[in-house]
Coordinates of N, CA and C in Angstrom, one line a residue:
Chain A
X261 N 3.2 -7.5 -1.1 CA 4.2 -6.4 -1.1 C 4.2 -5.9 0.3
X262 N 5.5 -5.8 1.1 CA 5.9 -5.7 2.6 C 5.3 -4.4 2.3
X263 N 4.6 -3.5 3.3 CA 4.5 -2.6 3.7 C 5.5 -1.1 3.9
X264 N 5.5 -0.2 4.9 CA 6.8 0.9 5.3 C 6.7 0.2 6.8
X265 N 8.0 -0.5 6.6 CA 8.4 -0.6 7.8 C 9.4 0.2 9.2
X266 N 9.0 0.4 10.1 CA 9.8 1.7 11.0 C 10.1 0.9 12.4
X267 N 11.5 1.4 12.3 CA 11.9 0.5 13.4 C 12.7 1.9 14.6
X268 N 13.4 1.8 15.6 CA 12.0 0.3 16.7 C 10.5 0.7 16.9
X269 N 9.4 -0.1 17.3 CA 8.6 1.0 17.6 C 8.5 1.7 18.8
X270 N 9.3 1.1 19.6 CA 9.1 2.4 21.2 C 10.5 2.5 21.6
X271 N 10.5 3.9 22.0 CA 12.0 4.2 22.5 C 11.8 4.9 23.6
X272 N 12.9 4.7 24.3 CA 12.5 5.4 25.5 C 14.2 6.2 25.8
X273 N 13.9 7.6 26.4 CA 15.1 8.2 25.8 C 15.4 9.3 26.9
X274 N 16.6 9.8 27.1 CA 16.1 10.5 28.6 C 17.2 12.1 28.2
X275 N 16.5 13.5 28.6 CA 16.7 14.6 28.0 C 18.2 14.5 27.8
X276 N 18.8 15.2 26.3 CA 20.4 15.7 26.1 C 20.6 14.4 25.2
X277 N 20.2 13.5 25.4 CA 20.9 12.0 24.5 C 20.5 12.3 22.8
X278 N 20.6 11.8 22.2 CA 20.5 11.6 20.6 C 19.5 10.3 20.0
X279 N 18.8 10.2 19.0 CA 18.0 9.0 18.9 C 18.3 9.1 17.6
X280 N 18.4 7.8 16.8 CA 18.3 7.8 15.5 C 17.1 6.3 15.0
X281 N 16.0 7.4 13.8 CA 14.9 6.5 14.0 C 15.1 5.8 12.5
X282 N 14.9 4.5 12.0 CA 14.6 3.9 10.7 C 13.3 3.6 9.9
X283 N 13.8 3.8 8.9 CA 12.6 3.5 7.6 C 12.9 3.2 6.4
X284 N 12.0 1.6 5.8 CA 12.4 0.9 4.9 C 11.1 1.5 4.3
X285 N 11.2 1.9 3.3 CA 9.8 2.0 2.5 C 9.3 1.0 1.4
X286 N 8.3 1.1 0.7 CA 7.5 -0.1 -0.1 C 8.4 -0.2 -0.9
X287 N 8.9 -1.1 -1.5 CA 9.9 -1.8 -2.4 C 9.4 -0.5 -3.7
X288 N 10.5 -0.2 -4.9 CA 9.8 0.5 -5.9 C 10.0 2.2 -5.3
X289 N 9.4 2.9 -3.9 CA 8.9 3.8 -3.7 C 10.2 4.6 -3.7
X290 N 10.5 5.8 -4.4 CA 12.3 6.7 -3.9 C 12.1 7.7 -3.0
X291 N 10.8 8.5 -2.7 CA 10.3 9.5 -1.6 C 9.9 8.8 -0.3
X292 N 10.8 9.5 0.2 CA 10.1 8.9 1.6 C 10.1 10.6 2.9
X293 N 9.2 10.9 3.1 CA 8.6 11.5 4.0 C 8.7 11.5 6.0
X294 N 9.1 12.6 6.2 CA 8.9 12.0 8.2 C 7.5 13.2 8.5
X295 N 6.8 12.6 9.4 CA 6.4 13.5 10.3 C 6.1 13.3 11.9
X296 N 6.3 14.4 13.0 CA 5.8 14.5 14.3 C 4.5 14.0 14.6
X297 N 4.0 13.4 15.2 CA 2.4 13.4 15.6 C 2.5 13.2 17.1
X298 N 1.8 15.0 17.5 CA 1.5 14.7 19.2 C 0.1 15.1 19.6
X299 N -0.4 14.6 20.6 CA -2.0 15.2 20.6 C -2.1 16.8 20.7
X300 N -1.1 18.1 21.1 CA -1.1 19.3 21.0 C -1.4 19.9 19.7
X301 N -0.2 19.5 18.6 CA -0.1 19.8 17.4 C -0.3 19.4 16.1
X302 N -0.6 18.0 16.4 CA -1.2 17.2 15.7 C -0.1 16.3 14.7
X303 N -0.2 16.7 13.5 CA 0.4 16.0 12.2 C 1.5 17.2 11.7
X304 N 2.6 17.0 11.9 CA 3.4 17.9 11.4 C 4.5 17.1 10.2
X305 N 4.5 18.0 9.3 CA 5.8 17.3 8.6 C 7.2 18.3 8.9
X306 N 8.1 17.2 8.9 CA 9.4 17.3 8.9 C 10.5 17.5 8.0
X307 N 10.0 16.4 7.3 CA 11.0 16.7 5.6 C 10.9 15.7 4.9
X308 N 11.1 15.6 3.5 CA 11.3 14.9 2.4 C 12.4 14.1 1.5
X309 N 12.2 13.0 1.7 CA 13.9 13.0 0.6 C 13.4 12.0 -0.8
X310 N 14.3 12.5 -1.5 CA 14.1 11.7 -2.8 C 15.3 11.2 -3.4
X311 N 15.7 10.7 -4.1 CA 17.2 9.9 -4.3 C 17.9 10.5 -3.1
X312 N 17.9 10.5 -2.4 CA 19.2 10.8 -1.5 C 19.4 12.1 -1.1
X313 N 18.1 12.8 -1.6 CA 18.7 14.3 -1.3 C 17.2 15.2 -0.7
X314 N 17.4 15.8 0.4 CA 16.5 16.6 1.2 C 15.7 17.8 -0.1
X315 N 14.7 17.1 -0.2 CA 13.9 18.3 -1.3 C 12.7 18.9 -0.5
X316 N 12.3 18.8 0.8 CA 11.8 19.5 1.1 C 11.5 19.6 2.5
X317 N 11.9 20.7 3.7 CA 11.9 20.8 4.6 C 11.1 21.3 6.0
X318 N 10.3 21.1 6.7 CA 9.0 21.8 7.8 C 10.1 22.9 8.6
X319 N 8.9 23.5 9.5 CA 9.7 24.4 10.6 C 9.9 23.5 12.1
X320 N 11.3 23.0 11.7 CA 11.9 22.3 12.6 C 13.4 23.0 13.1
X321 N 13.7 22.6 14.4 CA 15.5 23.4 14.7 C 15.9 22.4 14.0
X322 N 17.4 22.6 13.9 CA 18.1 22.0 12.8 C 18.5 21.0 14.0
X323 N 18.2 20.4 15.4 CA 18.6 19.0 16.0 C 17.7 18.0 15.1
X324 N 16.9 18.6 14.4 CA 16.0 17.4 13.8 C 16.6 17.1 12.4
X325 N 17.6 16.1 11.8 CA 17.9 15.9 10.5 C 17.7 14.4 9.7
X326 N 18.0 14.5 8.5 CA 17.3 12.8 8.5 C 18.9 13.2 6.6
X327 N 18.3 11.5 6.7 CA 19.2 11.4 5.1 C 18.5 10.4 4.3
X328 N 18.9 9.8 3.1 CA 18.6 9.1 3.0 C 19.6 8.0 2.1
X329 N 19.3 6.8 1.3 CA 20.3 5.7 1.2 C 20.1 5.7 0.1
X330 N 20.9 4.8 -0.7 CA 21.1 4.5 -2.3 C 19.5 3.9 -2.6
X331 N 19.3 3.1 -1.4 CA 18.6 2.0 -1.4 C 16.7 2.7 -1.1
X332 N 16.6 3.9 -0.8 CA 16.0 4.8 -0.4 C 15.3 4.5 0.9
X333 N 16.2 3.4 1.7 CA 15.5 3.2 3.2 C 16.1 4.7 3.4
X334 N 15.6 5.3 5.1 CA 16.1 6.5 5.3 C 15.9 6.9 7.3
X335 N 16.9 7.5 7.4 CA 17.3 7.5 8.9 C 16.7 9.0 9.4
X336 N 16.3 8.6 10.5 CA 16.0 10.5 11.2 C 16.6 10.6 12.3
X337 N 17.6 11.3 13.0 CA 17.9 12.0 13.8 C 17.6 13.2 14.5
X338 N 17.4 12.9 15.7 CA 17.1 14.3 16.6 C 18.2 14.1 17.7
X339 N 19.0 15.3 17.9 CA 19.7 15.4 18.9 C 19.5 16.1 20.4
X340 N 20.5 15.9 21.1 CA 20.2 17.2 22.4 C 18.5 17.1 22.7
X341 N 18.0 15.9 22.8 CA 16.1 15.7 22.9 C 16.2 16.7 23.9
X342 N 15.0 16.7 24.2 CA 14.3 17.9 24.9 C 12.6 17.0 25.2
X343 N 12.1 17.1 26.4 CA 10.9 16.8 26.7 C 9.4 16.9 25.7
X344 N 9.8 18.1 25.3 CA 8.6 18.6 23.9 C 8.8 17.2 22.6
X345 N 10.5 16.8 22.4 CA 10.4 16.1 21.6 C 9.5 14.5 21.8
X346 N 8.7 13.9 22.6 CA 8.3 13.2 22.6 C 7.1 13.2 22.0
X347 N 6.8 12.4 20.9 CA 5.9 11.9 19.9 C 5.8 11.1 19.1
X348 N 5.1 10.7 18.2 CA 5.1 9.4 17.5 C 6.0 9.8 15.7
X349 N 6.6 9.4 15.6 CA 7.2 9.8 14.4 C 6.8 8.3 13.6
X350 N 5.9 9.2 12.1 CA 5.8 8.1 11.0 C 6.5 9.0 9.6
X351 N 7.1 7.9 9.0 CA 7.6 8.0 7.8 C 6.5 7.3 7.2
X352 N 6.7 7.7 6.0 CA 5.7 7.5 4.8 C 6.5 7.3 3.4
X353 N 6.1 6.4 2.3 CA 6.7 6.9 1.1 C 5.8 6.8 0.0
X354 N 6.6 7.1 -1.2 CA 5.3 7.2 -2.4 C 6.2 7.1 -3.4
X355 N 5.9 6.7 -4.7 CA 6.4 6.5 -5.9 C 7.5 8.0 -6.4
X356 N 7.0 8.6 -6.5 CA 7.6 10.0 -6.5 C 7.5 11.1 -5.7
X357 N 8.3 12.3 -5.6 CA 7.8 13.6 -4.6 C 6.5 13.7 -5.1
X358 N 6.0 13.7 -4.0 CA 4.8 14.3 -3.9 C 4.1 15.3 -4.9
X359 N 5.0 16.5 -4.8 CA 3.8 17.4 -5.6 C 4.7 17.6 -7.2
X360 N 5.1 16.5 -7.6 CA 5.1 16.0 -8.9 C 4.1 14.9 -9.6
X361 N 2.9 14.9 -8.3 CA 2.2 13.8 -8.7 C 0.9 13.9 -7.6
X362 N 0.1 13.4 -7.7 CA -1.2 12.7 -7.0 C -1.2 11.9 -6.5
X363 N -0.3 10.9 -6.4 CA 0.1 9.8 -5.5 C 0.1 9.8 -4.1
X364 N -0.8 8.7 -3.5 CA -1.2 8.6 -1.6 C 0.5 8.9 -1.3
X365 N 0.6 9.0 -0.3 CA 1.7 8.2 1.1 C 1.1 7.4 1.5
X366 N 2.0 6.6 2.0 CA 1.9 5.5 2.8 C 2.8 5.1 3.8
X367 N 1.9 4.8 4.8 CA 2.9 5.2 6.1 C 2.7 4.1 6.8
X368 N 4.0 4.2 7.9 CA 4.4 2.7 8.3 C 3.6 2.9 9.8
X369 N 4.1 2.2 11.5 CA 3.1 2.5 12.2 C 3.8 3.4 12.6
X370 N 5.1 3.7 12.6 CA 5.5 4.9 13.4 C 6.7 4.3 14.8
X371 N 7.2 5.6 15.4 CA 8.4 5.2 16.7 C 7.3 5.6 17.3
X372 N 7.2 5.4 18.5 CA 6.9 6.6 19.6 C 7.8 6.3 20.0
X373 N 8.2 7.4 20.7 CA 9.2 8.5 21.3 C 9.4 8.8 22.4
X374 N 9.7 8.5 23.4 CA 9.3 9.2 25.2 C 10.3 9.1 25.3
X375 N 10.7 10.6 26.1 CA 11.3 11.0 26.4 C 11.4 11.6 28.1
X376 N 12.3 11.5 29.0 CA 12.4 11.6 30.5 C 13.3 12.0 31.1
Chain B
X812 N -1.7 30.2 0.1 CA -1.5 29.0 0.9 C -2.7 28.2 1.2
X813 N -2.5 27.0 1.9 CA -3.2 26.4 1.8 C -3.8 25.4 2.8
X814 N -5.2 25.0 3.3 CA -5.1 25.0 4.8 C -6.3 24.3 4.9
X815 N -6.4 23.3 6.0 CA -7.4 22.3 6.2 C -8.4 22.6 7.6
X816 N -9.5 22.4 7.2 CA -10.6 22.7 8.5 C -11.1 21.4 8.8
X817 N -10.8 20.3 9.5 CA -11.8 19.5 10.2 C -12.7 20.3 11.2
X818 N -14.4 20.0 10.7 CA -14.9 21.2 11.4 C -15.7 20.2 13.2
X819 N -15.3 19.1 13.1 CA -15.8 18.3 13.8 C -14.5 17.4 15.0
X820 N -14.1 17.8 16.0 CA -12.9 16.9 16.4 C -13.5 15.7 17.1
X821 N -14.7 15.8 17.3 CA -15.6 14.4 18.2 C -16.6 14.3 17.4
X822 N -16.9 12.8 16.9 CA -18.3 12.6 16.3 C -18.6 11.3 16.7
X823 N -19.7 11.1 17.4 CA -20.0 10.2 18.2 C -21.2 9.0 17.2
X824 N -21.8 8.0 17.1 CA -22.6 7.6 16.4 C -22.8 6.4 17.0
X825 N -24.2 5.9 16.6 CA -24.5 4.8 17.0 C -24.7 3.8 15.8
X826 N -24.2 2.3 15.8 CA -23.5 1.5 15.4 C -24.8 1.5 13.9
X827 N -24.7 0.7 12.8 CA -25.6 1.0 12.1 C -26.2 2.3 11.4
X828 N -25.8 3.4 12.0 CA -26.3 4.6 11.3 C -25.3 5.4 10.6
X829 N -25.7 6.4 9.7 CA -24.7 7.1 8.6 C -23.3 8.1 9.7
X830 N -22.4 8.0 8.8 CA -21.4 8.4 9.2 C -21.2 10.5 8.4
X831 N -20.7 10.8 9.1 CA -20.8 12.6 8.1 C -19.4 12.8 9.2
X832 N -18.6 13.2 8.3 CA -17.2 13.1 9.0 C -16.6 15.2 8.0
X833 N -16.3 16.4 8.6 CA -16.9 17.0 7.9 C -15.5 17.9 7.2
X834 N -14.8 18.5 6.2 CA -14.0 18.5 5.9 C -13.9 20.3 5.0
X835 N -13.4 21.3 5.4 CA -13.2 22.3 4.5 C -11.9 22.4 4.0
X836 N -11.2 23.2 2.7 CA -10.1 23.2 3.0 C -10.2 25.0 2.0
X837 N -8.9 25.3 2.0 CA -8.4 26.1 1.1 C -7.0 26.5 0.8
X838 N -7.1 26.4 -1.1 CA -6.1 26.4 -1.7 C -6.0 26.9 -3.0
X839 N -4.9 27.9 -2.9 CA -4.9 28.7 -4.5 C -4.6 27.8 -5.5
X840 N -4.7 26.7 -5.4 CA -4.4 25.5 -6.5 C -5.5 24.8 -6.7
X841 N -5.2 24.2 -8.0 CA -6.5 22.7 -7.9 C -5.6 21.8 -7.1
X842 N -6.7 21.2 -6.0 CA -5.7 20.2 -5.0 C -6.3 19.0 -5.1
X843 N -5.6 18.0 -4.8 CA -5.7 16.7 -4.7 C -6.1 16.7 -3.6
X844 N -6.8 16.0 -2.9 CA -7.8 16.2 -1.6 C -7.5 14.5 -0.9
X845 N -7.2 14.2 0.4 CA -7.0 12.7 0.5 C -8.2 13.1 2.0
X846 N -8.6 11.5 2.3 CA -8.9 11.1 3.6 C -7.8 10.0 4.3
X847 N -7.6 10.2 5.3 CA -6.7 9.0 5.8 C -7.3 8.7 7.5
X848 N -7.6 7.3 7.6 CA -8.0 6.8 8.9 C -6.6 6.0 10.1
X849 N -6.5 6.6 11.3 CA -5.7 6.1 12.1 C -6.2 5.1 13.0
X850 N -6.0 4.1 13.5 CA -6.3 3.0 14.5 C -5.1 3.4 15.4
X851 N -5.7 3.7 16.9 CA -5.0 3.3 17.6 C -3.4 2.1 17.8
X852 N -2.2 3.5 17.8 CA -0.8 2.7 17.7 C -0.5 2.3 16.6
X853 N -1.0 3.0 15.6 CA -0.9 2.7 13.9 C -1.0 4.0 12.9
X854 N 0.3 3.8 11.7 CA 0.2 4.5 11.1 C -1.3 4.8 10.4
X855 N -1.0 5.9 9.4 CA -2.2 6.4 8.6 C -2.5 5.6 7.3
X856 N -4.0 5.0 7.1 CA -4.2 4.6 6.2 C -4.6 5.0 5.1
X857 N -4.8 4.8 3.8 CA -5.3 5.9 3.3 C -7.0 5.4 3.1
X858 N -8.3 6.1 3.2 CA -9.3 5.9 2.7 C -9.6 6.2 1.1
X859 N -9.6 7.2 0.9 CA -9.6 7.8 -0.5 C -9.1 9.2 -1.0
X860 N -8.8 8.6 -2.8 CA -8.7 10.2 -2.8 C -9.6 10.9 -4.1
X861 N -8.9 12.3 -4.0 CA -9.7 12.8 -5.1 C -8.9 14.1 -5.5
X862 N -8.9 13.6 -7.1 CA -7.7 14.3 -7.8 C -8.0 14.6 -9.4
X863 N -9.3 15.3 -9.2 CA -9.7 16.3 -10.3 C -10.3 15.2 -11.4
X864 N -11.0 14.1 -10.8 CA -11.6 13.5 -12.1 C -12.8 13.7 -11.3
X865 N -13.8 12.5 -11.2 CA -14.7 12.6 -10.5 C -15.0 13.1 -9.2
X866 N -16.3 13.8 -9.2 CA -16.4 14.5 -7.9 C -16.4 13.7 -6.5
X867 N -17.3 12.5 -6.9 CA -18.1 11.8 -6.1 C -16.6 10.8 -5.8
X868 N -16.5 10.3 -5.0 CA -15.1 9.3 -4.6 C -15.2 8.3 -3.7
X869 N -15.1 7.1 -4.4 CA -15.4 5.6 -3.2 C -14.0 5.8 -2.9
X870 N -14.5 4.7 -1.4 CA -13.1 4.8 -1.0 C -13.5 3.0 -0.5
X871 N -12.4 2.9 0.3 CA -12.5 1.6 0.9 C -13.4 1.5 2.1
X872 N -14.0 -0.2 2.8 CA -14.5 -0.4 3.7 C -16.1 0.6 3.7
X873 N -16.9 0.7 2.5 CA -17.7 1.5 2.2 C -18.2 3.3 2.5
X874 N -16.9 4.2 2.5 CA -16.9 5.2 2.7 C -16.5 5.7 1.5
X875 N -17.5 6.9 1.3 CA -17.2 7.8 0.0 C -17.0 9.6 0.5
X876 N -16.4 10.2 -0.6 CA -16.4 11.5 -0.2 C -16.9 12.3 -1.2
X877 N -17.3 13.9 -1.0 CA -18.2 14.6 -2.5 C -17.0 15.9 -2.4
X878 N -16.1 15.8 -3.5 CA -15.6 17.3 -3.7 C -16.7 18.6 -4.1
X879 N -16.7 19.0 -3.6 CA -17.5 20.6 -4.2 C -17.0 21.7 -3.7
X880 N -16.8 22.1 -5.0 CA -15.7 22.9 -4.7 C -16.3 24.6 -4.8
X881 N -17.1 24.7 -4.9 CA -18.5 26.0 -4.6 C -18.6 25.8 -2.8
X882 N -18.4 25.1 -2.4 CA -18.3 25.0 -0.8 C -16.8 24.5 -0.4
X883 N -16.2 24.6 -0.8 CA -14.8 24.1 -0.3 C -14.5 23.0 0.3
X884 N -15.6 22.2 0.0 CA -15.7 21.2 1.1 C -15.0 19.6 0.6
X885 N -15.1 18.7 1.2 CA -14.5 17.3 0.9 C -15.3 16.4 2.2
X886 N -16.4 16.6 2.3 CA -17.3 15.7 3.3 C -17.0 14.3 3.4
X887 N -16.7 13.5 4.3 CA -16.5 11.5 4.5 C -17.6 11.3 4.5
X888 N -18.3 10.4 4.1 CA -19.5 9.6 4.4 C -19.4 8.3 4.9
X889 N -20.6 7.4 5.4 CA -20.1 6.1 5.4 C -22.1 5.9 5.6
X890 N -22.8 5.3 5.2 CA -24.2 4.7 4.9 C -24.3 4.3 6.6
X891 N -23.6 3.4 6.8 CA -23.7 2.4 8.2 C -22.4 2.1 8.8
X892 N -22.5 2.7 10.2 CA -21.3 2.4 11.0 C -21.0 0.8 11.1
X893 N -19.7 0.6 11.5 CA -19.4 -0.2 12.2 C -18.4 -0.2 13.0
X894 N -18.7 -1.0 14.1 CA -17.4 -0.9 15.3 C -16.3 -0.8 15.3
X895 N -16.0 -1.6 14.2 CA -14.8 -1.3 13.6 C -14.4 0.3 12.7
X896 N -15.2 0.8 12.6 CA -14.5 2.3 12.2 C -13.9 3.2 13.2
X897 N -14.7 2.5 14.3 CA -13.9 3.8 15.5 C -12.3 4.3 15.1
X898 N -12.1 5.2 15.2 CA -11.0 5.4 14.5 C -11.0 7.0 14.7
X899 N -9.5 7.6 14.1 CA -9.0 9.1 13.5 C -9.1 9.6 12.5
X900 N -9.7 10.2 12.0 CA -9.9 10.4 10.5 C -9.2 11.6 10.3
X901 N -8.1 12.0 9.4 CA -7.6 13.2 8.7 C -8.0 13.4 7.3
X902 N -8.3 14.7 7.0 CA -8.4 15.0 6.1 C -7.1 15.5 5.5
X903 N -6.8 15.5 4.1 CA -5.5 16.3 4.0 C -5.4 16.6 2.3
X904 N -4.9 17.9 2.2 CA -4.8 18.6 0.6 C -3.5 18.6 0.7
X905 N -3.4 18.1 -0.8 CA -1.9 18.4 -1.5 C -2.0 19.2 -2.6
X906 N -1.2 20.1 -3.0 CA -1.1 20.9 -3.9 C 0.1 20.4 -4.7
X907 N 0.3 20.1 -6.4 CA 1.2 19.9 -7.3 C 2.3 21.5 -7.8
X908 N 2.6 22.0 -6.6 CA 2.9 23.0 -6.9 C 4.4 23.7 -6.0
X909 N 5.3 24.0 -6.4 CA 6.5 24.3 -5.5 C 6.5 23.8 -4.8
X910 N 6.8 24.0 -3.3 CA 7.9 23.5 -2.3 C 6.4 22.8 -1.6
X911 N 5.3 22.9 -1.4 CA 4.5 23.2 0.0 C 4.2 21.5 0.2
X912 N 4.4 20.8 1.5 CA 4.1 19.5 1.6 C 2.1 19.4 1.9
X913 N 2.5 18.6 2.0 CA 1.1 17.4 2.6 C 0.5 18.8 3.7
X914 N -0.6 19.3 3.8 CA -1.6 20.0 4.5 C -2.2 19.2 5.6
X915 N -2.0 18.4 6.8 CA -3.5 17.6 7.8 C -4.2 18.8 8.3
X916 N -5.6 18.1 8.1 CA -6.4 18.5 9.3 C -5.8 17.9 10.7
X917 N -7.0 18.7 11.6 CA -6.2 18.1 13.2 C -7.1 17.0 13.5
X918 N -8.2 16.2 12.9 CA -8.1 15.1 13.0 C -9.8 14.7 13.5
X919 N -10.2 14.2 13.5 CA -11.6 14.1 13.9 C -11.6 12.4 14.6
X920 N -12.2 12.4 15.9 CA -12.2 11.0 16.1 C -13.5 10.7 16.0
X921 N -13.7 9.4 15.7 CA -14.7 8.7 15.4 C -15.5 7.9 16.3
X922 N -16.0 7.7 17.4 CA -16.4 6.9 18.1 C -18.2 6.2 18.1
X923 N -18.3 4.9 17.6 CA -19.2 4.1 17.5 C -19.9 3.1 18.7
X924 N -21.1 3.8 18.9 CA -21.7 3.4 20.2 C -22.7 2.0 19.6
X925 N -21.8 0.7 20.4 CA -23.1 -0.4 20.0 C -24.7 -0.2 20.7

C-alpha cells in the first residue's frame, strides 16, 4: 500500500510569490491534515479536511489556505510568502478526523520550503 | 487544554545501552497518547500508541512506552540502542473531544555514540 505522498519535495521561492503544495494520501484515508515544521517552533498544525470540507483550523493568517478533492488528495496554498514562511510542510492522513477516533496519522516526507 | 512536555531536547547514549526518552503531558480528557520518530528529510513515523487499553505499550524496532497516569507521564524506552535510532522523537496527545488537533512535544533528539 503506496504511502502519503507530497509533491515537490523542495521549492525554492522568493518573497511576495504564491506556492501551492500537493498531497495524495493512503488509498482508503478521507482526513488529511497539513502542518509547519521549523527548528524555532517546531510542529505546528495548520488545518484539517475531511470530505472536502475544512473541519478544523491552527492559528495561521488567512495567506495560508488549503482544500481538498473528491478524491481526498489535497492542495495547500500560501500566498504573498514572506521569509518566516520557510519550513518543511508535511501532510498526514488517517482513516477518519482525528478526534472521532484513535487512529495514528501518517505522514508523507514533507515540501521544504525556502524562501529568498 | 491540553499540552505536551518533552522534558529532554538532547539525549545522548552509547550504542548498546538503554534508551529513556522522557514524556509529560496534560489533559482534561482521557487522551490517546502517540510517539512518533523523525529521520533526517523525512516525515513522522509512528512508533506507538496508547489509547486507554493497556498501560504498558510495544511499539516497533523494540521500543515500548508506560502510561501512568498518577505521573502524567508517557516515558519511550528502548533495552539497547542502535545506530540506527539516531533520530527525533515526538511525543504527542490527542484528545476525542471538540475542535482541538494533534498536541507535539518540541521534540527530543536522539543521538547514539558507537
Amino acid at each position: 500500500k503506496a504511502g502519503v505522498t507530497q509533491t515537490p519535495r523542495y521549492l525554492i521561492k522568493t518573497r511576495g510569490q504564491q506556492v501551492t503544495l500537493s498531497c495524495s494520501p493512503i488509498s482508503g484515508h478521507r482526513s488529511v491534515s497539513w502542518y509547519q515544521q521549523t527548528p524555532g517552533q517546531g510542529l505546528q498544525f495548520l488545518f484539517e479536511y475531511f470530505s472536502e470540507t475544512q473541519r478544523n483550523k491552527g492559528n495561521f493568517p488567512g495567506r495560508f489556505s488549503g482544500r481538498q478533492f473528491s478524491n481526498s488528495r489535497s492542495e495547500m496554498n500560501v500566498s504573498t510568502l514572506e521569509l518566516g514562511d520557510s519550513a518543511l510542510y508535511l501532510c498526514a492522513s488517517s482513516l477518519y478526523l482525528h478526534r472521532y477516533s484513535n487512529q495514528p496519522q501518517h505522514f508523507g516526507d514533507g515540501t521544504r520550503l525556502s524562501i529568498l | 487544554a491540553q499540552s505536551v512536555t518533552q522534558l529532554d531536547s538532547h539525549v545522548s547514549v552509547s550504542e548498546g545501552t538503554p534508551v529513556l526518552l522522557r514524556c509529560n503531558y496534560s489533559s482534561s480528557y482521557s487522551p490517546s497518547l502517540f510517539w512518533y520518530v523523525q529521520h533526517p528529510n523525512k516525515g513522522l513515523q509512528l512508533l506507538l500508541k496508547y489509547t486507554s487499553a493497556a498501560t504498558l505499550v510495544k511499539g516497533i524496532n523494540g521500543f515500548e512506552a508506560e502510561f501512568k497516569k498518577s505521573e502524567t507521564s508517557f516515558h519511550l524506552t528502548k533495552p539497547s540502542a542502535h545506530m540506527s535510532d539516531a533520530a527525533e522523537y515526538f511525543c504527542v496527545v490527542s484528545v476525542d473531544s471538540g475542535n482541538t488537533p494533534l498536541v507535539f512535544g518540541k521534540g527530543t533528539r536522539l543521538s547514539v555514540i558507537a
